[in-house]
Coordinates of C-alpha atoms in Angstrom, one line a residue:
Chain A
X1 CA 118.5 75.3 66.5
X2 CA 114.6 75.2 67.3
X3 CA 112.8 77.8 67.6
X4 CA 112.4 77.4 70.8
X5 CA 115.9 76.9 71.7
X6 CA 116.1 80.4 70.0
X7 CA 113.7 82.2 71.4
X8 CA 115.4 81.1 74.9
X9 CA 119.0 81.8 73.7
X10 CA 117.5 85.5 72.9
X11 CA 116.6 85.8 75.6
X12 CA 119.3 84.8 78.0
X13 CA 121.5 87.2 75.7
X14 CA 119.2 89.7 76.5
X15 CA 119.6 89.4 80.2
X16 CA 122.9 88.7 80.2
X17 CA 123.2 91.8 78.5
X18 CA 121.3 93.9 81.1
X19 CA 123.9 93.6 83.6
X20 CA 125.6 97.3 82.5
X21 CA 122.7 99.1 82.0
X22 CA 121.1 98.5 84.9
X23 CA 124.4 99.8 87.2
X24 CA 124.1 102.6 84.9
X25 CA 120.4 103.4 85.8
X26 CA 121.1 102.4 89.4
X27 CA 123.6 105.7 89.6
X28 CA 121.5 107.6 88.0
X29 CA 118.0 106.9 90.2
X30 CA 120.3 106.8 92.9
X31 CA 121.7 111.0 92.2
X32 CA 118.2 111.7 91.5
X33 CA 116.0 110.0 94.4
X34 CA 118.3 111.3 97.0
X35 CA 120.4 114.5 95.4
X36 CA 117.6 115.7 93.3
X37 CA 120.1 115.7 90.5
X38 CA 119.8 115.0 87.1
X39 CA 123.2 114.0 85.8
X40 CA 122.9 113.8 82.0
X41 CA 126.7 112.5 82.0
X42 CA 126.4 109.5 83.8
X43 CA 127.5 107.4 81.5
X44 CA 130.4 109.3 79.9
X45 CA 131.5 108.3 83.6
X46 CA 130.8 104.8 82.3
X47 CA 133.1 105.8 79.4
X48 CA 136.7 106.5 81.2
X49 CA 136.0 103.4 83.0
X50 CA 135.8 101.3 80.1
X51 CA 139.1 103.1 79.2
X52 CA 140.7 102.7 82.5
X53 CA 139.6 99.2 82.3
X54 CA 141.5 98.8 78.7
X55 CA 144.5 100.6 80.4
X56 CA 144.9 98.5 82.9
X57 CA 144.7 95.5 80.3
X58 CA 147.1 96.7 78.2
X59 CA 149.5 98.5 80.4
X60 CA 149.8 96.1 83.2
X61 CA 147.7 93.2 81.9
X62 CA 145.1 93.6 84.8
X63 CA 142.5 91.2 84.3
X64 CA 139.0 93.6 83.5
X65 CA 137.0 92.1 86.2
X66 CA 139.4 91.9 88.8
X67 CA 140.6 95.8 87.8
X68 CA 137.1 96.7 89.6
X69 CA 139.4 97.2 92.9
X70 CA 140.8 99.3 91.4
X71 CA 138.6 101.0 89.0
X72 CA 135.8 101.5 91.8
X73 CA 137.5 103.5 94.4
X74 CA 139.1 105.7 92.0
X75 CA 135.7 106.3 90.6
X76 CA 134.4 107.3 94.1
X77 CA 136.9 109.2 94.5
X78 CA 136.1 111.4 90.9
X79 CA 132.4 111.4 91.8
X80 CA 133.6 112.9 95.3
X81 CA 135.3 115.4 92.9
X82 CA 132.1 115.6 90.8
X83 CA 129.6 116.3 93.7
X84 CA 131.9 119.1 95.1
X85 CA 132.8 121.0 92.3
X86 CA 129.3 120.7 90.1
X87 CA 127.0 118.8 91.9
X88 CA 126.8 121.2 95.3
X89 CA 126.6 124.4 93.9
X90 CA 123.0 124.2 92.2
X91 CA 121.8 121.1 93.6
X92 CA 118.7 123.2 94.6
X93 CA 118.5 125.1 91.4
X94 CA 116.1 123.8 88.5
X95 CA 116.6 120.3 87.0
X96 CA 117.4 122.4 83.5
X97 CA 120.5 123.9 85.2
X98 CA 121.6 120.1 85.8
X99 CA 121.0 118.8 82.5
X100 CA 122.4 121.7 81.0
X101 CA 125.7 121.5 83.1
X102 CA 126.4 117.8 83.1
X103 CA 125.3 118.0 79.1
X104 CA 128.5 120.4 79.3
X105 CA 130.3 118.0 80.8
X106 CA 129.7 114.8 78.3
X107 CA 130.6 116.6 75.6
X108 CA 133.9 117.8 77.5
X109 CA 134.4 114.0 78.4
X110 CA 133.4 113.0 74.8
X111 CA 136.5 115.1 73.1
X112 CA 138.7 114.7 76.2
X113 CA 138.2 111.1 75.4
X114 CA 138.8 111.9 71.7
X115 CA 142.4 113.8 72.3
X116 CA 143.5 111.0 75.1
X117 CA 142.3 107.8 73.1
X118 CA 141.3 108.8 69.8
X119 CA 138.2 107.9 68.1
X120 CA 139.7 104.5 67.8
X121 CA 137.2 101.4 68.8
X122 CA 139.5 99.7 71.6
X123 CA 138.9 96.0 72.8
X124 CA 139.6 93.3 74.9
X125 CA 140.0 90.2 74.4
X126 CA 141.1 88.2 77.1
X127 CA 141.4 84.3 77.0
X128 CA 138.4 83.2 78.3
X129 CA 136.5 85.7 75.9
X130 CA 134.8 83.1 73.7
X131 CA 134.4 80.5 76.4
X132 CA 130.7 79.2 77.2
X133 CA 128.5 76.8 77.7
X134 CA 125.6 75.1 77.0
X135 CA 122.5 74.4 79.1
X136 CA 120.2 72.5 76.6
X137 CA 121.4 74.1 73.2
X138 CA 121.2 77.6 74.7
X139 CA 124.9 79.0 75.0
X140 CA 125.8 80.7 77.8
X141 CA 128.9 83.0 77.3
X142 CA 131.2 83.0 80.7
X143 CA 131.9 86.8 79.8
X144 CA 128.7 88.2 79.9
X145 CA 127.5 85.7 82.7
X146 CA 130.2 87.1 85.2
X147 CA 129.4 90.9 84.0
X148 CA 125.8 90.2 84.7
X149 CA 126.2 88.3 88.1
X150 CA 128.5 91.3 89.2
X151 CA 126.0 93.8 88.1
X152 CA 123.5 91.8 90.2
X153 CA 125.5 91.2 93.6
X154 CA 126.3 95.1 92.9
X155 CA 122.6 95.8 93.0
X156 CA 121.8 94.0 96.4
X157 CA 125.0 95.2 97.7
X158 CA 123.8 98.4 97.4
X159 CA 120.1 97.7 98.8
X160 CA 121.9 95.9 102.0
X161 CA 124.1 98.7 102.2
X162 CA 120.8 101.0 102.3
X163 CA 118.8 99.1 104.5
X164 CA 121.3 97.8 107.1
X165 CA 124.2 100.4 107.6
X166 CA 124.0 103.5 109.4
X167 CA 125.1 105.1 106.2
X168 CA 122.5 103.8 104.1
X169 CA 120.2 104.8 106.5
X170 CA 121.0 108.2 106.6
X171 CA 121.1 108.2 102.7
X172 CA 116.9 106.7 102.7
X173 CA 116.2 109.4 105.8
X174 CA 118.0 112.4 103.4
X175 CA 116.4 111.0 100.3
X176 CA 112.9 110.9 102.2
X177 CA 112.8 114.4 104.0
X178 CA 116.6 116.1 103.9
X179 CA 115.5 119.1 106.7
X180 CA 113.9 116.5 108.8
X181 CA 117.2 114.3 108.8
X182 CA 119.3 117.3 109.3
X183 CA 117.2 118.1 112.5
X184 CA 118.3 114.6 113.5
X185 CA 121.7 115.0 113.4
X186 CA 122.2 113.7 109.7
X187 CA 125.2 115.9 108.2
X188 CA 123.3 116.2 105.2
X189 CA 126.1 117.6 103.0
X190 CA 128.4 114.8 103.2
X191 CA 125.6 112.2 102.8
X192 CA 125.1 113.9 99.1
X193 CA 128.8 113.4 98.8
X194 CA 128.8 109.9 99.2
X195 CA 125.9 109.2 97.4
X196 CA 127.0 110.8 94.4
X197 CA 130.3 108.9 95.3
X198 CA 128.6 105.8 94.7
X199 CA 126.6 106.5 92.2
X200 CA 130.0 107.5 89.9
X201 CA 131.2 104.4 91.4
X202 CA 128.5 102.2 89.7
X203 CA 128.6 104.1 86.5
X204 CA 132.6 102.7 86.0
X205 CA 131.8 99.2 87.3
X206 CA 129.4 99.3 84.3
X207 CA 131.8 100.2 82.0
X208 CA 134.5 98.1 83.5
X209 CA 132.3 94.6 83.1
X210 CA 130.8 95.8 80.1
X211 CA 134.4 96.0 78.3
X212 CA 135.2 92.9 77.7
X213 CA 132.0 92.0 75.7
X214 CA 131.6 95.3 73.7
X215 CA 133.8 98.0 72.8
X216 CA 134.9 101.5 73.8
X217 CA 135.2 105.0 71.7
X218 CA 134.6 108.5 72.9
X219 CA 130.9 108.0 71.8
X220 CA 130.0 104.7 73.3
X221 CA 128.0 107.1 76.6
X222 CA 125.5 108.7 74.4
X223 CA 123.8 105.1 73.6
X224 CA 124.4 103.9 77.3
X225 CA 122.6 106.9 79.1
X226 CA 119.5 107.1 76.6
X227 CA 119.3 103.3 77.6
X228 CA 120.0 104.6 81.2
X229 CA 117.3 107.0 81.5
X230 CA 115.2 105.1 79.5
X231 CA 115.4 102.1 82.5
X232 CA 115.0 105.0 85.2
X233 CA 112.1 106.3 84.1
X234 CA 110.1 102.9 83.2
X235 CA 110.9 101.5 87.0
X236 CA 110.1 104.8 88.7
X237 CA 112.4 107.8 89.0
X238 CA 114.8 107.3 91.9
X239 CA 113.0 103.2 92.4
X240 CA 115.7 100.7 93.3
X241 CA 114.2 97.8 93.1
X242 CA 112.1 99.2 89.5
X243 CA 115.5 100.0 87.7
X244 CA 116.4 96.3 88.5
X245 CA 113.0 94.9 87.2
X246 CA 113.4 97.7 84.0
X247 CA 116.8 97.0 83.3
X248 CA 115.6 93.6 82.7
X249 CA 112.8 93.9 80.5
X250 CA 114.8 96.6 78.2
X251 CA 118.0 94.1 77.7
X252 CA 115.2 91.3 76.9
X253 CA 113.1 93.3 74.5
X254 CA 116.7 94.7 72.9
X255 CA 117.5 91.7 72.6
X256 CA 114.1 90.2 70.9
X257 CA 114.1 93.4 68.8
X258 CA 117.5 93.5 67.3
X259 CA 117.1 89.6 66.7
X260 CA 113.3 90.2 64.9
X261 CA 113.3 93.5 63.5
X262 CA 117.1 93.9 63.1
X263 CA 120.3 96.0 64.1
X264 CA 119.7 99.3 65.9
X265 CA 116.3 99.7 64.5
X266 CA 115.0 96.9 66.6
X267 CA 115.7 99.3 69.6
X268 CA 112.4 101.5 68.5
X269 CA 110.4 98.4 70.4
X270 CA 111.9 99.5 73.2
X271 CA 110.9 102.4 73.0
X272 CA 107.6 102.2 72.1
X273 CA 107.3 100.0 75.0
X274 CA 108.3 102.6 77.3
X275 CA 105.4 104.9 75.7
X276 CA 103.1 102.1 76.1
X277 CA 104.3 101.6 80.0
X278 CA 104.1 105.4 80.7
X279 CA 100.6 105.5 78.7
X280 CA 98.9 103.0 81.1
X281 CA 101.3 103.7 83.9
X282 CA 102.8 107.8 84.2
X283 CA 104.7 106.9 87.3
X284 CA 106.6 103.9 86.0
X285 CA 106.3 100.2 86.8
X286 CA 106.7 100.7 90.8
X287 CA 106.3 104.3 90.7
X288 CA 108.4 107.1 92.3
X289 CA 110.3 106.1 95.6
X290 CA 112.0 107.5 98.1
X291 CA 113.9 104.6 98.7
Chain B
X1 CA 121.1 125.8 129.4
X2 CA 120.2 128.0 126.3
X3 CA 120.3 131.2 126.0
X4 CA 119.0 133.3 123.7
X5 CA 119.8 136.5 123.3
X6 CA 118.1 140.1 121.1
X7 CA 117.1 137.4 117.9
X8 CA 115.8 139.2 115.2
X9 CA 114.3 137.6 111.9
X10 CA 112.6 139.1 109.0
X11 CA 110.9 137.8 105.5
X12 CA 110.9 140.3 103.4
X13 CA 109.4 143.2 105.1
X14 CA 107.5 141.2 107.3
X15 CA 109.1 140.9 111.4
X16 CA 108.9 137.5 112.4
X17 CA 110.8 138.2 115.5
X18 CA 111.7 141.3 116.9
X19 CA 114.8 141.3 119.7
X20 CA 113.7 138.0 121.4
X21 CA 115.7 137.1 124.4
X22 CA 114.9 133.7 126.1
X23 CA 116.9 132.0 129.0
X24 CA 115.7 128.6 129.9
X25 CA 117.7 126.9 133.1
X26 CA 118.8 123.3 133.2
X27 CA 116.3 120.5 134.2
X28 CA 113.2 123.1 133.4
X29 CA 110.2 122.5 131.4
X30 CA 109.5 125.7 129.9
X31 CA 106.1 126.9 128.2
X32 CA 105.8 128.9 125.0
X33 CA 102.1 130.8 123.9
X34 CA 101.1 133.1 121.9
X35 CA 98.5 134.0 118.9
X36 CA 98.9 131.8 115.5
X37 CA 101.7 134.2 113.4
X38 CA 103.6 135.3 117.0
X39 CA 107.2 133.8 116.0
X40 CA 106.7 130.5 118.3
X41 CA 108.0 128.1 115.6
X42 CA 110.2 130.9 113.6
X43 CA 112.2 131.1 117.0
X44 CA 112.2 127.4 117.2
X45 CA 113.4 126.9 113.9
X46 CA 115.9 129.6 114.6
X47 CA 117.3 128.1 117.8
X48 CA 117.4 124.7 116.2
X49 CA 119.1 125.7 113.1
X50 CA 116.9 125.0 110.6
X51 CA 116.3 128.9 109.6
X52 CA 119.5 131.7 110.3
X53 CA 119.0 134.4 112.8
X54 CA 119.1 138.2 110.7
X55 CA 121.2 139.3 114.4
X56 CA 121.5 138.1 118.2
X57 CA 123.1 135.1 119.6
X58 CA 122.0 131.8 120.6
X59 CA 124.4 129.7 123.1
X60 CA 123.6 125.9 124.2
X61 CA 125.3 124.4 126.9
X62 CA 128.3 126.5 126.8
X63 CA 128.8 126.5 122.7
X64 CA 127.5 129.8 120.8
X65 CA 125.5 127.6 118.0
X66 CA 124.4 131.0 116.2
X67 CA 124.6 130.4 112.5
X68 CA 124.9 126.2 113.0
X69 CA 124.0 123.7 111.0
X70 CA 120.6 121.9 111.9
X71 CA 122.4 118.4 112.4
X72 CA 125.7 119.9 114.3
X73 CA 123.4 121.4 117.3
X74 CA 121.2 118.0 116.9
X75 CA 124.5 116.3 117.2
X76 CA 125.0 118.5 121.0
X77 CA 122.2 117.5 122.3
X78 CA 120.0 120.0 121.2
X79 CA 116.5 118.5 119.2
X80 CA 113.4 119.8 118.3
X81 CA 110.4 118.0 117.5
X82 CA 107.8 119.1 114.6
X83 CA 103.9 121.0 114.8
X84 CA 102.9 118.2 112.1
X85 CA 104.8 114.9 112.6
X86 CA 106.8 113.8 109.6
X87 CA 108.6 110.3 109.9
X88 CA 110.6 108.8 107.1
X89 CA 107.2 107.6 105.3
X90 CA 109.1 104.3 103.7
X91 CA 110.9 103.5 107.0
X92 CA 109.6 101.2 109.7
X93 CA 108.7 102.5 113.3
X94 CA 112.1 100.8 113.9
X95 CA 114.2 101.9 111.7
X96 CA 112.7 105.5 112.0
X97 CA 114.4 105.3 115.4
X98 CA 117.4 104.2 114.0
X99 CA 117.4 107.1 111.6
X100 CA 118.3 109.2 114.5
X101 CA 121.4 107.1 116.1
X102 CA 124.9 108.2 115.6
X103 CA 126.0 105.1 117.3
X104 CA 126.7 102.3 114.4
X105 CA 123.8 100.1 113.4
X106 CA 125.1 96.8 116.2
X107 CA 122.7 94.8 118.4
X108 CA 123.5 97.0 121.2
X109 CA 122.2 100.4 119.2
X110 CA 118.8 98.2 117.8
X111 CA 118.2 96.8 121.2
X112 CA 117.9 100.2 122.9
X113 CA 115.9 101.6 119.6
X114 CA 113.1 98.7 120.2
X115 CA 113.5 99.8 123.9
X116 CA 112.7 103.0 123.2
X117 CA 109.7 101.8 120.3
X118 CA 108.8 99.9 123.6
X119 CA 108.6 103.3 126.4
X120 CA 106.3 105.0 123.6
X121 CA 104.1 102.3 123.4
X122 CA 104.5 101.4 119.5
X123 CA 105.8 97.9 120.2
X124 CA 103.1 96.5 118.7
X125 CA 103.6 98.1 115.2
X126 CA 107.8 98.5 115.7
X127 CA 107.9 96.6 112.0
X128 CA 104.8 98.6 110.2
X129 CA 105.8 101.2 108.1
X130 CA 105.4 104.8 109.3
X131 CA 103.5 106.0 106.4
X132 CA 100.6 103.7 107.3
X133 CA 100.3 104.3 111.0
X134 CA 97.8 107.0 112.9
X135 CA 98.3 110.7 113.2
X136 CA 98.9 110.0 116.7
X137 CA 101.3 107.5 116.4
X138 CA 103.4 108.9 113.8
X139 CA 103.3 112.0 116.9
X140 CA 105.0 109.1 119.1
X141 CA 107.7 107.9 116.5
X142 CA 108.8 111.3 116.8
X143 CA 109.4 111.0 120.3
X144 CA 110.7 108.3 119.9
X145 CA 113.4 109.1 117.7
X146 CA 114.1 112.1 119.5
X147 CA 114.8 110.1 122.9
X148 CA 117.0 107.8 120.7
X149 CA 119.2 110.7 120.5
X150 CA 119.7 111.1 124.3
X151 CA 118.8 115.1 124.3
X152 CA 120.4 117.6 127.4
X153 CA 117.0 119.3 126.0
X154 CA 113.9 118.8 123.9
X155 CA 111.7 122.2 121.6
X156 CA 108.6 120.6 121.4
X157 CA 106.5 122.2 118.4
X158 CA 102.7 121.7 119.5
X159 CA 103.3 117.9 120.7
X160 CA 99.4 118.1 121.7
X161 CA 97.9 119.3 118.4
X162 CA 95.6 116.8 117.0
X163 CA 96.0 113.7 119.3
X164 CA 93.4 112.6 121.8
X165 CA 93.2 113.2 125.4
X166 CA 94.5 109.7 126.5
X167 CA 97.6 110.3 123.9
X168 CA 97.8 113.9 125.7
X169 CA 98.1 112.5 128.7
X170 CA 100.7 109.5 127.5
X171 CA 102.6 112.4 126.0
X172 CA 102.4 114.6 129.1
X173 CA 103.8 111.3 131.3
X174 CA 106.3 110.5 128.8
X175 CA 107.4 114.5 129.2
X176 CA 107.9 114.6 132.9
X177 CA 109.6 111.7 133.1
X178 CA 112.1 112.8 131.0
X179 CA 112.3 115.9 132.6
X180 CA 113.0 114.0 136.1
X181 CA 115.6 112.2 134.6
X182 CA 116.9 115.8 133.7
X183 CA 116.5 116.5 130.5
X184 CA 115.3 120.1 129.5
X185 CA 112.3 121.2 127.7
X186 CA 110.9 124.3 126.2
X187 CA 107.4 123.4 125.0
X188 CA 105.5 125.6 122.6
X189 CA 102.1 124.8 122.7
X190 CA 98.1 126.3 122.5
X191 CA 96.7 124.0 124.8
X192 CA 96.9 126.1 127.8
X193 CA 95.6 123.0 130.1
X194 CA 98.7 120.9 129.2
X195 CA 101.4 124.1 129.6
X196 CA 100.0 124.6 132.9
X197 CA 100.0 121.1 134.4
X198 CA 103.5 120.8 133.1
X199 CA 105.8 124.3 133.2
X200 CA 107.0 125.7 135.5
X201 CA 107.5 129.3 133.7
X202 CA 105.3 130.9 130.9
X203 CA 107.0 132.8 128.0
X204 CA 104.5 134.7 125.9
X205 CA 105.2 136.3 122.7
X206 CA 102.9 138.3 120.6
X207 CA 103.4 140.3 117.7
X208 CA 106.7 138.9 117.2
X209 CA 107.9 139.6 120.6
X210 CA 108.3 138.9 124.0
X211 CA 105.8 140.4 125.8
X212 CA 105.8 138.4 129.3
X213 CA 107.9 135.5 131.0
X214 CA 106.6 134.2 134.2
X215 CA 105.0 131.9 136.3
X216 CA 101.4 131.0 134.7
X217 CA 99.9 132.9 137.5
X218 CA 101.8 136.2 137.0
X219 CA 101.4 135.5 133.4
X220 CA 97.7 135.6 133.5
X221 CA 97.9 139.1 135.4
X222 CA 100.0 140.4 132.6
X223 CA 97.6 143.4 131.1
X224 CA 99.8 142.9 127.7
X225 CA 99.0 138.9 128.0
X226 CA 95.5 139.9 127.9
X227 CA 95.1 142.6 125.7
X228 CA 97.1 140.0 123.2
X229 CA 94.7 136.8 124.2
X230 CA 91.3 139.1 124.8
X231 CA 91.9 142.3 122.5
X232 CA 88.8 143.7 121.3
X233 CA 88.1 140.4 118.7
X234 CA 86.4 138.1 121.5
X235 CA 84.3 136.6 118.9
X236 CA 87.4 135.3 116.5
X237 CA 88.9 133.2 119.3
X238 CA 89.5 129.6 118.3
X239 CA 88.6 127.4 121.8
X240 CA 92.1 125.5 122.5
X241 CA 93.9 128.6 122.2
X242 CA 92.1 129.7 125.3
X243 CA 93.9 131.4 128.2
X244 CA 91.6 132.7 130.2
X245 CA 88.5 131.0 131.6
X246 CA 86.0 133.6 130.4
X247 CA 87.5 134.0 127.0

C-alpha cells in the first residue's frame, strides 16, 4: 500500500468512524442549547443501547441496524422518563447540580450494567461484518459505512425536523428565549420533554450502529462521552451544524493519531487540538448557537 | 372581557402592586400611564402569566386564568406584546411568525404568516434574519407574530418607545384596525399623544395603585393624576412622559 493510499484509507476509517460520536454529541448540544442541561450520562444512554442492540441479536436475532425501530422509541420513551424524574426538577439550578446528578446516574448505569451483563466484552458479528470494498486500494468496510450514513441522515433528519415542523420550531423559539415562547403559546414544559426525548433517542442510535463494529462492557460510556463533550465544545456548545463539522475532524485526527503515534496515546492529538482550537477560538469552531 | 380584580404583588418588601382592580369591556382600546416604577408592566406580566399574582383574581373571557401558565392564556386568546422587542434572533421574519402558530406548519398556515409579514410592512425582509433587522422593525415582527395568533385581545407594553413618528403612526393604524375588526386592547404606554388619539378610557396607576380610570378628559382633572404627574419635582420630568401641556 502507498503511502498515499494510506494516508486516504486513515482517513476514511476516521470518518467512518465519526458516525457515533457525533449522535452522541448531537444529544448532548441538543439538552444543553435548548434545556440548559448538562447531562454527564449521555452516553451510558449509549451503553444499554449497545446492549439492547446485542439482545435483540442474540435473543431474537434482530439484525443491529434494523433493531433501530425498535431501539429508538424505547429510548424516547426512557429519556421521557429521564426528563421527568431528573431533568425537570433543577433544570434551573446550577450546571454543577447537573453534572453532579447525572455523574450519579453513570455510575448507577455503569454497575447496573455490571450486575445485568457482567463486565464481559459482548459482540456482534453478523454476516456481512467483514464485507468491504475497494475504491482505488482504499477499503471501505460496509459496516461502518452504513453506521456512518445513518448517523448522517440522523443528523439532517433532525435539522429538517428543526427547521420545518411546528415542533422543531417551537424547540429553536424555546432554545432562543423560553419566556418569550411561553408568551406565545409554546407549552414550554413539554417541549423540554421532547427534546430531552430525542436527545436520549440519538444517544442509543449511537450505540446501536456503533455495535456491530466495536464492542460493549459496562465501561464502554466513559470513553464515548469525553469524546462527546470533547465534539460539543470544539463546534460550539449547543451548535448543530459545529458538532457535525467537530465530530468529523475528531474521528479523522483519532484516526491519524492512533495510526502515527499509536493505540490510545494517539488520542492526546486530539486533545491538544481542542486546546489549540479553544486557544485561538474560546467559543468553538461556529461558536455558541441558539439553534 | 378581562377582569381584574384586588391584585396584589410584592418583591421582597417592596409593593409592586397594591389591590389593583381593572375591567376592560370587549372591542375597547384601553390606555395605561403612570410614572416609570408604577406596576404598568408588573400587572401586565401578572395578567399575562408570566409573573403569579401574591392574591386577587384575574378572569379572561369567561375562564378565571389566575395562577395560569403564560402559553395556556396565550393559547385563549390572550397575548401581550413586550417594552423592548425580542424576536427569536436566529429565526427569519417568517419563521418568527410561524413561531407563534398552533396550526401545523402546511401551505395554508405559511401563506397567511407571509400575509401577515405582508399587513406589517416587512415583506421586503420576510427571509432576513431577525437579529439583523432595525429596532423598529423587530417592534413590527412582534406584531406580527402576535396577529398570527388571532388575539380576542392584545397588552401592548410601550409599542411606541423608540420608533419614529412615521412607525408610530403605522403602529397606531395597524392598532385601530384591529380594534375595528374587534379585537381588544389595553395599551400601556408614556406617549400621552398616542393614548389619547387612540383610547377611549385612561387607567392611571401610581405608586403601585390605581389612582384614576376615566375618560382622558376626566383623567386630566383628577387632582391625584396631577399631584402623581406634577408633584413638587417639576424639574425631574422626562418630556414623553408628559401629561399635561404646561408640565
Amino acid at each position: 500500500m502507498s503511502e498515499l493510499v494510506f494516508v486516504f484509507q486513515t482517513l476514511v476509517d476516521g470518518l467512518l468512524l465519526s458516525g457515533g460520536y457525533i449522535l452522541i454529541a448531537l444529544g448532548l448540544g441538543l439538552i444543553f442549547g435548548v434545556v440548559n442541561y448538562v447531562n454527564v450520562a449521555q452516553a451510558e444512554f449509549s451503553m444499554f443501547a449497545m446492549y439492547g442492540t446485542w439482545v435483540l441479536w442474540i435473543a431474537l436475532g434482530l439484525d443491529p441496524f434494523l433493531s433501530l425501530a425498535i431501539i429508538l422509541p424505547v429510548f424516547a420513551m426512557i429519556g421521557v422518563a429521564f426528563y421527568v424524574s431528573m431533568v425537570r426538577a433543577v433544570r434551573t439550578r446550577d450546571h454543577g447540580v447537573h453534572i453532579l446528578m447525572t455523574l450519579g446516574l453513570a455510575f448507577i448505569l455503569q454497575n447496573a450494567a455490571l450486575l445485568i451483563f457482567s463486565a464481559d466484552v459482548r459482540t456482534i458479528r453478523t454476516a456481512y461484518s467483514a464485507a468491504s470494498f475497494n475504491i482505488g486500494g482504499v477499503s471501505i468496510n460496509i459496516v461502518k459505512l452504513v453506521a456512518f450514513l445513518i448517523a448522517i441522515a440522523l443528523f439532517f433528519a433532525l435539522i429538517a425536523f428543526l427547521n420545518k415542523t411546528r415542533t422543531g420550531r417551537a424547540i429553536r423559539a424555546v432554545a432562543q428565549d423560553e419566556s418569550l415562547a411561553a408568551a406565545f403559546g409554546v407549552n414550554v414544559d413539554r417541549i423540554f420533554m421532547i427534546t430531552v426525548a430525542i436527545a436520549i433517542a440519538l444517544a442509543a442510535a449511537a450505540g446501536t450502529i456503533m455495535m456491530p463494529h466495536l464492542f460493549v462492557q459496562p465501561m464502554v460510556g466513559q470513553f464515548f462521552v469525553l469524546f462527546a463533550f470533547a465534539i460539543v465544545v470544539m463546534g460550539g456548545m449547543g451548535n448543530l451544524k459545529g458538532a457535525l463539522v467537530a465530530g468529523l475532524i475528531i474521528g479523522v485526527v483519532e484516526a491519524f493519531g492512533q495510526v502515527y503515534i499509536g493505540g490510545l496515546a494517539g488520542r492526546i492529538i486530539v486533545f491538544a487540538l481542542i486546546l489549540i482550537i479553544l486557544y485561538l477560538r474560546p467559543s468553538g469552531l461556529f461558536g455558541r448557537s441558539a439553534l | 372581557m378581562l377582569d381584574v380584580e384586588n391584585v396584589r404583588k410584592s418583591f421582597g418588601g417592596t409593593v409592586a402592586l397594591n389591590d389593583v382592580s381593572v375591567s376592560i369591556g370587549e372591542g375597547s382600546i384601553i390606555g395605561m400611564v403612570g410614572p416609570n416604577g408604577s406596576g404598568k408592566t408588573t400587572l401586565l406580566n401578572i395578567i399575562s402569566g408570566a409573573l403569579p399574582a401574591d392574591r386577587g383574581t384575574i378572569r379572561f373571557d369567561g375562564h378565571d386564568i389566575t395562577g395560569r401558565e403564560a402559553n395556556a392564556i396565550a393559547r385563549l386568546g390572550l397575548v401581550r406584546s413586550f417594552q423592548i422587542s425580542r424576536p427569536f434572533p436566529s429565526m427569519t421574519v417568517l419563521e418568527n411568525v410561524l413561531a407563534a402558530s398552533h396550526a401545523g406548519t402546511g401551505p395554508a398556515v405559511r401563506a397567511r404568516a407571509a400575509d401577515i409579514v405582508r399587513q406589517v410592512g416587512l415583506e421586503a425582509v420576510i427571509d432576513n434574519r431577525a437579529h439583523a433587522l432595525s429596532f423598529g422593525q423587530q417592534r413590527l415582527i412582534e406584531l406580527a407574530r402576535i396577529l398570527m395568533l388571532r388575539p380576542k385581545m392584545i397588552l401592548l407594553d410601550e409599542p411606541a418607545a423608540g420608533v419614529n413618528p412615521t412607525l408610530m403612526e403605522h403602529i397606531k393604524a395597524l392598532i385601530l384596525s384591529l380594534n375595528r375588526e374587534g379585537t381588544t386592547f389595553l395599551v400601556v404606554e408614556h406617549n400621552i399623544r398616542l393614548v389619547s388619539e387612540m383610547c377611549e378610557r385612561l387607567i392611571v396607576l401610581n405608586n403601585s395603585e390605581k389612582i384614576a380610570d376615566a375618560p382622558l378628559a376626566d383623567v386630566l382633572q383628577n387632582q391625584a393624576v396631577k399631584e402623581a404627574y406634577l408633584g413638587s419635582g417639576r424639574a425631574v420630568r422626562n418630556p414623553k412622559h408628559r401629561i399635561y401641556a404646561d408640565e
